[in-house]
Short mmCIF file of C-alpha atoms in Angstrom, two decimals:
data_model
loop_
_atom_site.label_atom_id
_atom_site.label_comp_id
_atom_site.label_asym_id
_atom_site.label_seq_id
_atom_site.Cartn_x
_atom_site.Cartn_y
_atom_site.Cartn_z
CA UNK A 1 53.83 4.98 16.42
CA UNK A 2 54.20 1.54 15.99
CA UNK A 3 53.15 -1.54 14.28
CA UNK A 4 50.02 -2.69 16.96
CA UNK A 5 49.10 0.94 17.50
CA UNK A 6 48.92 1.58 13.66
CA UNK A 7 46.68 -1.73 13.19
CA UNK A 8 44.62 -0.70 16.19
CA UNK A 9 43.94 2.61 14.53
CA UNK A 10 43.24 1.24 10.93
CA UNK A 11 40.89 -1.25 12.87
CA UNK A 12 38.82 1.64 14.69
CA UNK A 13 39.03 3.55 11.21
CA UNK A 14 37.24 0.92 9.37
CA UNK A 15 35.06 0.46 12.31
CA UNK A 16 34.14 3.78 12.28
CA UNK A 17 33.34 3.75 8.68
CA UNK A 18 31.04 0.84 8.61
CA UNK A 19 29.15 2.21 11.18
CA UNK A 20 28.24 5.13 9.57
CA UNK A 21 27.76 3.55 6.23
CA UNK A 22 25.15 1.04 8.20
CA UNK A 23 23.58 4.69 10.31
CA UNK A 24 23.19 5.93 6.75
CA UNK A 25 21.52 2.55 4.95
CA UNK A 26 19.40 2.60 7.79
CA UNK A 27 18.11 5.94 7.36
CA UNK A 28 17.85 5.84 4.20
CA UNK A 29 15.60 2.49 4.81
CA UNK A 30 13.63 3.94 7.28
CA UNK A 31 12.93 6.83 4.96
CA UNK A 32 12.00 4.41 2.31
CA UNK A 33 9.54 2.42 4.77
CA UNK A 34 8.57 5.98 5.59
CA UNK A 35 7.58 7.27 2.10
CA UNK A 36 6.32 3.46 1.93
CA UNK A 37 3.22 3.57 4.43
CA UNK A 38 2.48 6.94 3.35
CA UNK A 39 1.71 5.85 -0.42
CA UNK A 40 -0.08 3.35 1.11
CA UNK A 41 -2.51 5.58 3.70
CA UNK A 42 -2.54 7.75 0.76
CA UNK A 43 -4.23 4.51 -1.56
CA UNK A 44 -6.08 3.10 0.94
CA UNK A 45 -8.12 6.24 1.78
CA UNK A 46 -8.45 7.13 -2.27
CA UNK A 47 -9.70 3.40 -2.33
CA UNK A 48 -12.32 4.27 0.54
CA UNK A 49 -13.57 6.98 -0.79
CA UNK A 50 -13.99 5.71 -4.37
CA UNK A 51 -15.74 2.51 -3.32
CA UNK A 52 -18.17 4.86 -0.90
CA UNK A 53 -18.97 6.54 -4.36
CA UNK A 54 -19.64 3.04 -6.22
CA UNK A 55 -21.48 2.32 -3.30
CA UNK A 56 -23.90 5.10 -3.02
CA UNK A 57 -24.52 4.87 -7.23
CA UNK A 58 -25.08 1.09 -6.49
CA UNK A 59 -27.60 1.96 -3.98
CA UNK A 60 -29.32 4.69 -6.48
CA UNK A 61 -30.20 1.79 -8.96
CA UNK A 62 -30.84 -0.58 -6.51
CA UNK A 63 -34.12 1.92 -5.51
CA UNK A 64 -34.64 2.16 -9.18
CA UNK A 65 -34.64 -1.49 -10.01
CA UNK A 66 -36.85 -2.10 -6.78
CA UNK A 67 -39.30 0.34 -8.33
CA UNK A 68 -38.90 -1.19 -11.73
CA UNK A 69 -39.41 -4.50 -9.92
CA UNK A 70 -42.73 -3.16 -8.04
CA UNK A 71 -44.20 -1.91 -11.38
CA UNK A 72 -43.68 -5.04 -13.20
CA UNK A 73 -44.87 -7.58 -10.35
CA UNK A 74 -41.30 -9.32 -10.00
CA UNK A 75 -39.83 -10.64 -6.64
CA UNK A 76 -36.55 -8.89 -4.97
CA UNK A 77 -34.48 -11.32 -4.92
CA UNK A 78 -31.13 -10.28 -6.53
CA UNK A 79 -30.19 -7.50 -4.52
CA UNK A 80 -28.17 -8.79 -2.09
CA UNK A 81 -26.59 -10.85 -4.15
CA UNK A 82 -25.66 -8.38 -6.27
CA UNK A 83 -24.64 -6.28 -3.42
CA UNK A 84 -22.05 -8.92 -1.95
CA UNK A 85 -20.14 -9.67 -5.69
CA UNK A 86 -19.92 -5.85 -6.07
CA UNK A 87 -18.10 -6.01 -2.72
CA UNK A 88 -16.01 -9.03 -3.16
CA UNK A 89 -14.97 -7.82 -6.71
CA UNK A 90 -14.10 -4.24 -4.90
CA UNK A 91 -12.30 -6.11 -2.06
CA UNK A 92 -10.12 -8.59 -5.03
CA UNK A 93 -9.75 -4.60 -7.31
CA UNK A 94 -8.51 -3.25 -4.00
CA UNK A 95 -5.96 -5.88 -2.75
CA UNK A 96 -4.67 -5.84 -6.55
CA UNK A 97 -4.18 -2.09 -6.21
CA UNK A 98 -2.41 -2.36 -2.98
CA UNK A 99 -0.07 -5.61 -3.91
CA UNK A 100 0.76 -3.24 -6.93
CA UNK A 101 1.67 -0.29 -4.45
CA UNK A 102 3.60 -2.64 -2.15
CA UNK A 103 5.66 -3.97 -5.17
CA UNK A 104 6.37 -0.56 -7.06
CA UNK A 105 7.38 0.76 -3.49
CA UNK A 106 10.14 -2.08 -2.83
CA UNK A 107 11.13 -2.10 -6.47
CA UNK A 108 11.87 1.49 -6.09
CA UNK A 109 13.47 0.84 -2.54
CA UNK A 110 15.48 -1.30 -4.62
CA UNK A 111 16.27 0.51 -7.39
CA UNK A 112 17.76 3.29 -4.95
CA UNK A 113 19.45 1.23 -3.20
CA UNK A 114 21.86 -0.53 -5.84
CA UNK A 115 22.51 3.01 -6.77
#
């Protein structure tokens, strides 16, 4: 063997080896991404369901305020406004929630990544 065929076959080696350490980032990023969108299904739906609950308690003492409202003579007048904060503060709880997921999940993408 000689000189050009050994640095041929060094240069194919180390080919070879950075291709499979970029096959094997790559799966282990698209594993990540994976585990990723599935926390985040997972937090979304828990979110859903939870703010369905708030939602259907809200509603319960909106009928008892109305009825409250009826006995003592006084207008309704706050309930929708009371109805669109409880949604914009579930909306701000809920993005908050999610940025938190999003950020634990790349920290941890991170984290097992420098490993």
């Amino acid at each position: 063997m000689n000189h050009a065929q050994a640095k041929e076959l060094f240069q194919l080696q180390t080919e070879l080896i950075d291709m499979k350490v970029e096959m094997a980032v790559s799966k282990t990023i698209d594993h990540a991404i994976e585990k990723l969108s599935d926390l985040i299904t997972g937090v979304r739906d828990e979110l859903r369901t939870e703010i369905r609950s708030v939602d259907k308690r809200i509603s319960s003492v909106e009928h008892r305020l109305v009825a409250v409202e009826t006995k003592l003579g006084i207008k309704h007048v706050t309930h929708t406004e009371i109805r669109s904060r409880f949604i914009d503060y579930s909306f701000k709880v809920g993005s908050a929630i999610m940025g938190g997921a999003v950020t634990y999940g790349g920290m941890m993408i991170y984290a097992w990544l420098i490993k």
